[in-house]
CSV table of C-alpha atoms in Angstrom, one decimal:
chain,number,residue,atom,x,y,z
A,229,MET,CA,-74.6,15.7,-27.7
A,230,HIS,CA,-77.9,17.6,-28.0
A,231,THR,CA,-79.9,17.6,-24.8
A,232,GLU,CA,-83.1,19.3,-23.6
A,233,TYR,CA,-84.4,19.6,-20.0
A,234,HIS,CA,-88.2,20.0,-19.5
A,235,ARG,CA,-90.3,20.6,-16.4
A,236,TRP,CA,-94.0,21.3,-15.9
A,237,PHE,CA,-96.8,21.0,-13.4
A,238,SER,CA,-98.6,17.8,-13.9
A,239,PRO,CA,-102.4,18.1,-13.5
A,240,ALA,CA,-102.6,14.3,-13.4
A,241,LEU,CA,-100.2,14.0,-10.4
A,242,GLY,CA,-100.7,17.3,-8.7
A,243,HIS,CA,-97.0,18.4,-8.7
A,244,GLU,CA,-94.1,19.2,-11.0
A,245,MET,CA,-92.5,16.5,-13.1
A,246,GLU,CA,-89.2,16.5,-15.0
A,247,LEU,CA,-87.7,14.8,-18.0
A,248,LYS,CA,-84.7,15.1,-20.3
A,249,VAL,CA,-84.2,14.5,-24.0
A,250,TYR,CA,-81.0,13.1,-25.4
A,251,GLY,CA,-80.3,13.3,-29.1
A,252,HIS,CA,-81.2,15.5,-32.1
A,253,TYR,CA,-82.8,12.8,-34.4
A,254,GLY,CA,-83.5,9.1,-34.7
A,255,GLN,CA,-85.9,6.6,-33.3
A,256,PRO,CA,-87.7,8.1,-30.2
A,257,VAL,CA,-87.5,5.8,-27.2
A,258,MET,CA,-89.1,6.6,-23.8
A,259,VAL,CA,-86.9,5.5,-20.9
A,260,PHE,CA,-88.4,4.5,-17.5
A,261,PRO,CA,-86.0,4.5,-14.6
A,262,ALA,CA,-85.3,1.6,-12.3
A,263,GLN,CA,-87.2,1.3,-9.0
A,264,ASN,CA,-87.6,4.6,-7.2
A,265,GLY,CA,-85.4,6.1,-9.9
A,266,ARG,CA,-85.2,9.6,-11.4
A,267,TRP,CA,-85.0,11.1,-14.8
A,268,TYR,CA,-81.3,11.9,-14.4
A,269,ASP,CA,-80.2,8.3,-13.5
A,270,TRP,CA,-79.3,7.2,-17.0
A,271,GLU,CA,-76.9,10.1,-17.3
A,272,GLY,CA,-75.5,9.7,-13.8
A,273,HIS,CA,-74.7,6.6,-11.9
A,274,ALA,CA,-76.3,4.2,-14.4
A,275,GLY,CA,-73.9,5.2,-17.1
A,276,MET,CA,-76.3,4.4,-19.9
A,277,VAL,CA,-76.1,7.7,-21.8
A,278,PRO,CA,-72.3,7.4,-22.1
A,279,ALA,CA,-72.7,3.8,-23.2
A,280,LEU,CA,-75.2,4.8,-25.9
A,281,ALA,CA,-73.5,8.1,-26.9
A,282,PRO,CA,-72.3,6.8,-30.3
A,283,MET,CA,-75.9,6.0,-31.3
A,284,ILE,CA,-77.3,9.2,-29.9
A,285,GLU,CA,-74.7,11.4,-31.5
A,286,ALA,CA,-75.1,9.6,-34.9
A,287,GLY,CA,-78.8,10.6,-34.9
A,288,ARG,CA,-79.9,7.0,-34.8
A,289,VAL,CA,-81.9,7.2,-31.5
A,290,LYS,CA,-83.4,9.9,-29.3
A,291,PHE,CA,-84.1,9.0,-25.7
A,292,ILE,CA,-86.7,10.7,-23.5
A,293,CYS,CA,-85.9,9.9,-19.9
A,294,VAL,CA,-88.9,10.4,-17.7
A,295,ASP,CA,-89.3,10.5,-14.0
A,296,SER,CA,-91.0,7.9,-11.8
A,297,ILE,CA,-93.2,8.1,-8.8
A,298,ASP,CA,-92.7,4.5,-7.5
A,299,TRP,CA,-92.3,5.8,-4.0
A,300,GLN,CA,-95.8,7.2,-4.2
A,301,SER,CA,-97.4,4.1,-5.8
A,302,TRP,CA,-96.1,0.5,-5.8
A,303,CYS,CA,-93.3,1.0,-3.3
A,304,ASN,CA,-95.3,3.1,-0.8
A,305,GLN,CA,-95.8,0.8,2.1
A,306,SER,CA,-97.6,3.5,4.1
A,307,ILE,CA,-100.8,3.2,2.1
A,308,PRO,CA,-103.1,0.2,1.3
A,309,PRO,CA,-102.3,-1.8,-1.8
A,310,ALA,CA,-105.4,-0.7,-3.7
A,311,GLN,CA,-104.4,3.0,-3.1
A,312,ARG,CA,-100.9,2.3,-4.4
A,313,ALA,CA,-102.5,0.9,-7.6
A,314,ARG,CA,-104.7,3.9,-8.0
A,315,ARG,CA,-101.7,6.2,-7.6
A,316,HIS,CA,-100.0,4.3,-10.4
A,317,ASN,CA,-103.1,5.0,-12.6
A,318,ASP,CA,-102.4,8.7,-12.0
A,319,TYR,CA,-98.9,8.2,-13.3
A,320,GLU,CA,-100.3,6.4,-16.3
A,321,ALA,CA,-102.5,9.5,-17.0
A,322,TYR,CA,-99.4,11.7,-16.7
A,323,ILE,CA,-97.5,9.6,-19.2
A,324,MET,CA,-100.4,9.2,-21.7
A,325,GLN,CA,-102.0,12.6,-21.5
A,326,GLU,CA,-98.9,14.8,-21.0
A,327,VAL,CA,-95.7,13.1,-21.9
A,328,VAL,CA,-96.8,11.2,-25.0
A,329,PRO,CA,-98.3,14.3,-26.6
A,330,PHE,CA,-95.1,16.2,-25.7
A,331,VAL,CA,-93.0,13.6,-27.5
A,332,GLN,CA,-95.3,13.5,-30.5
A,333,ARG,CA,-95.0,17.3,-30.9
A,334,HIS,CA,-91.3,17.1,-30.3
A,335,THR,CA,-90.6,14.4,-32.9
A,336,GLY,CA,-93.5,14.9,-35.3
A,337,LEU,CA,-94.1,11.2,-35.1
A,338,PRO,CA,-97.3,9.4,-33.9
A,339,THR,CA,-95.5,6.5,-32.2
A,340,LEU,CA,-92.4,5.7,-30.1
A,341,TRP,CA,-90.6,2.9,-28.4
A,342,VAL,CA,-90.2,2.2,-24.7
A,343,THR,CA,-87.4,0.7,-22.7
A,344,GLY,CA,-86.2,0.3,-19.1
A,345,CYS,CA,-84.1,-1.9,-16.8
A,346,SER,CA,-85.4,-3.8,-13.7
A,347,MET,CA,-88.5,-2.0,-12.6
A,348,GLY,CA,-88.1,0.3,-15.6
A,349,ALA,CA,-88.6,-2.8,-17.7
A,350,TYR,CA,-91.9,-3.5,-15.9
A,351,HIS,CA,-93.1,0.0,-16.6
A,352,ALA,CA,-92.0,-0.2,-20.3
A,353,ALA,CA,-93.7,-3.5,-20.8
A,354,ASN,CA,-96.9,-2.5,-19.0
A,355,PHE,CA,-97.3,0.7,-21.1
A,356,PHE,CA,-96.4,-1.1,-24.3
A,357,PHE,CA,-99.0,-3.8,-23.8
A,358,LYS,CA,-101.7,-1.4,-22.6
A,359,HIS,CA,-101.1,1.1,-25.4
A,360,PRO,CA,-99.8,-0.6,-28.5
A,361,GLU,CA,-101.3,2.0,-30.7
A,362,VAL,CA,-98.8,4.5,-29.3
A,363,PHE,CA,-95.9,2.3,-28.3
A,364,ASP,CA,-94.8,0.2,-31.3
A,365,GLY,CA,-91.5,-1.0,-29.9
A,366,LEU,CA,-90.4,-2.5,-26.6
A,367,ILE,CA,-86.9,-3.4,-25.2
A,368,ALA,CA,-87.4,-4.7,-21.6
A,369,LEU,CA,-84.2,-5.6,-19.7
A,370,SER,CA,-84.3,-7.8,-16.5
A,371,GLY,CA,-87.7,-7.0,-15.4
A,372,LEU,CA,-90.6,-8.4,-13.3
A,373,TYR,CA,-93.9,-8.3,-15.2
A,374,GLN,CA,-96.4,-8.3,-12.4
A,375,VAL,CA,-96.8,-6.4,-9.1
A,376,GLY,CA,-97.4,-9.3,-6.8
A,377,GLY,CA,-94.2,-8.6,-4.9
A,378,PHE,CA,-95.5,-5.1,-4.0
A,379,VAL,CA,-99.2,-5.7,-3.3
A,380,GLY,CA,-99.7,-9.5,-3.1
A,381,ASP,CA,-103.3,-10.3,-4.1
A,382,GLU,CA,-104.7,-7.2,-2.4
A,383,GLY,CA,-104.4,-4.5,-5.1
A,384,GLY,CA,-107.8,-5.2,-6.7
A,385,MET,CA,-108.5,-4.8,-10.4
A,386,ASP,CA,-106.2,-1.8,-10.7
A,387,ALA,CA,-103.3,-4.0,-9.8
A,388,TYR,CA,-104.5,-6.8,-12.1
A,389,PHE,CA,-104.7,-4.5,-15.1
A,390,ASN,CA,-101.2,-3.2,-14.4
A,391,SER,CA,-99.6,-6.6,-14.3
A,392,PRO,CA,-98.9,-7.9,-17.8
A,393,LEU,CA,-98.4,-11.5,-16.7
A,394,TRP,CA,-101.9,-11.3,-15.1
A,395,TYR,CA,-103.9,-9.7,-17.8
A,396,LEU,CA,-102.3,-10.9,-21.0
A,397,PRO,CA,-103.3,-14.6,-20.5
A,398,ASN,CA,-106.9,-13.5,-20.5
A,399,LEU,CA,-106.7,-10.9,-23.3
A,400,THR,CA,-109.0,-11.5,-26.2
A,401,ASP,CA,-109.0,-8.1,-27.8
A,402,GLU,CA,-107.9,-8.9,-31.4
A,403,ALA,CA,-107.1,-5.3,-32.1
A,404,LYS,CA,-104.5,-5.3,-29.4
A,405,LEU,CA,-103.1,-8.7,-30.3
A,406,SER,CA,-102.8,-7.7,-33.9
A,407,ALA,CA,-100.9,-4.6,-32.9
A,408,TYR,CA,-98.5,-6.7,-30.8
A,409,ARG,CA,-97.9,-8.9,-33.8
A,410,ARG,CA,-96.9,-5.8,-35.9
A,411,ASN,CA,-94.7,-4.2,-33.3
A,412,LYS,CA,-91.1,-4.9,-32.3
A,413,ILE,CA,-90.7,-6.8,-29.0
A,414,VAL,CA,-87.5,-7.7,-27.2
A,415,PHE,CA,-87.0,-9.2,-23.7
A,416,ALA,CA,-83.5,-9.6,-22.4
A,417,VAL,CA,-82.3,-11.0,-19.1
A,418,GLY,CA,-79.1,-12.4,-17.6
A,419,GLN,CA,-78.8,-15.7,-15.8
A,420,GLY,CA,-76.3,-14.5,-13.1
A,421,ARG,CA,-76.6,-12.9,-9.7
A,422,TRP,CA,-79.9,-11.3,-8.7
A,423,GLU,CA,-81.6,-12.3,-11.9
A,424,GLU,CA,-83.6,-15.4,-10.6
A,425,GLU,CA,-87.0,-13.7,-10.3
A,426,CYS,CA,-86.5,-11.7,-13.5
A,427,LEU,CA,-85.5,-14.9,-15.3
A,428,ARG,CA,-88.7,-16.6,-14.1
A,429,ASP,CA,-90.9,-13.8,-15.2
A,430,THR,CA,-89.2,-13.5,-18.6
A,431,ARG,CA,-89.8,-17.2,-19.2
A,432,ALA,CA,-93.4,-16.8,-18.2
A,433,MET,CA,-93.8,-13.9,-20.6
A,434,GLN,CA,-92.3,-16.0,-23.4
A,435,GLU,CA,-94.9,-18.7,-22.8
A,436,VAL,CA,-97.8,-16.2,-22.7
A,437,LEU,CA,-96.8,-14.5,-25.9
A,438,GLN,CA,-96.2,-17.8,-27.7
A,439,GLN,CA,-99.7,-18.9,-26.7
A,440,LYS,CA,-101.1,-15.7,-28.1
A,441,GLY,CA,-99.3,-16.1,-31.4
A,442,VAL,CA,-97.2,-12.9,-30.8
A,443,TYR,CA,-93.6,-13.0,-32.1
A,444,ALA,CA,-91.0,-11.6,-29.7
A,445,THR,CA,-87.3,-12.0,-29.3
A,446,PHE,CA,-86.3,-13.5,-25.9
A,447,ASP,CA,-82.6,-13.1,-25.3
A,448,TYR,CA,-81.1,-15.0,-22.4
A,449,TRP,CA,-77.6,-13.8,-21.6
A,450,GLY,CA,-75.0,-15.9,-19.8
A,451,HIS,CA,-74.7,-17.2,-16.3
A,452,ASP,CA,-72.1,-14.5,-15.6
A,453,VAL,CA,-74.6,-11.7,-16.5
A,454,ASP,CA,-75.8,-10.1,-13.3
A,455,HIS,CA,-78.7,-7.8,-12.6
A,456,ASP,CA,-76.6,-4.6,-12.7
A,457,TRP,CA,-75.9,-1.6,-14.8
A,458,PRO,CA,-72.6,-2.6,-16.4
A,459,TRP,CA,-74.5,-5.5,-18.1
A,460,TRP,CA,-77.4,-3.3,-19.1
A,461,GLN,CA,-74.9,-0.9,-20.7
A,462,LYS,CA,-74.0,-3.8,-23.0
A,463,MET,CA,-77.5,-5.2,-23.5
A,464,LEU,CA,-79.3,-2.1,-24.7
A,465,PRO,CA,-76.9,-1.1,-27.6
A,466,TYR,CA,-76.8,-4.7,-28.7
A,467,GLU,CA,-80.6,-5.1,-28.7
A,468,LEU,CA,-81.0,-1.7,-30.5
A,469,GLU,CA,-78.6,-2.9,-33.2
A,470,ARG,CA,-80.6,-6.1,-33.6
A,471,LEU,CA,-83.7,-4.1,-34.3
A,472,GLY,CA,-81.9,-2.0,-36.9
A,473,VAL,CA,-81.7,1.3,-35.2
């Protein structure tokens, strides 16, 4: 399997950041790690790279696994909620001003997909809905799609505009809505252990998108499907196949 490791100093964040590319060709997909996760998790304990190896090695898909800074932003209990939200905005600048241009140069393509599990699904969905001109495909697995659990109602407008379930109901920008309608959207979630809150948010997302006239696939897996990596190892290849990758 072809892999590439990259590291550079991020002006947006003020420290070095890392990422790893898996694959030599295929649909580019940016991968956000789970809560407080790192760029190497999918290859390590998560077991996602081995689960997806046949697709990667066949040149059907290329994954770009990025780092997170959740411990500096949403999960940082040592700073006020509004400051956590502002730090996430720095992370958004890193992704959009540094990583996206890197991927575009690397692939020669103007757009890419996003995916992630658990909090990675939150990041994937948030970036997709905020920047549909760049991200034209989303596969979100078992996520929460608002940051109320981290900041309550104290994060201000920066938290609001980083919570898809908060800003989408009020969105009237027809350019963005039209882009959503053109793009590929999949939400998948289990109905087993530890999926209750994710199941609630996924159903709420389905209702919001239906109200906006945005077609998306909502895939509710069985009552034996838990919020855990062994199930996501099955979910993601299945959803990629459904999208024709």
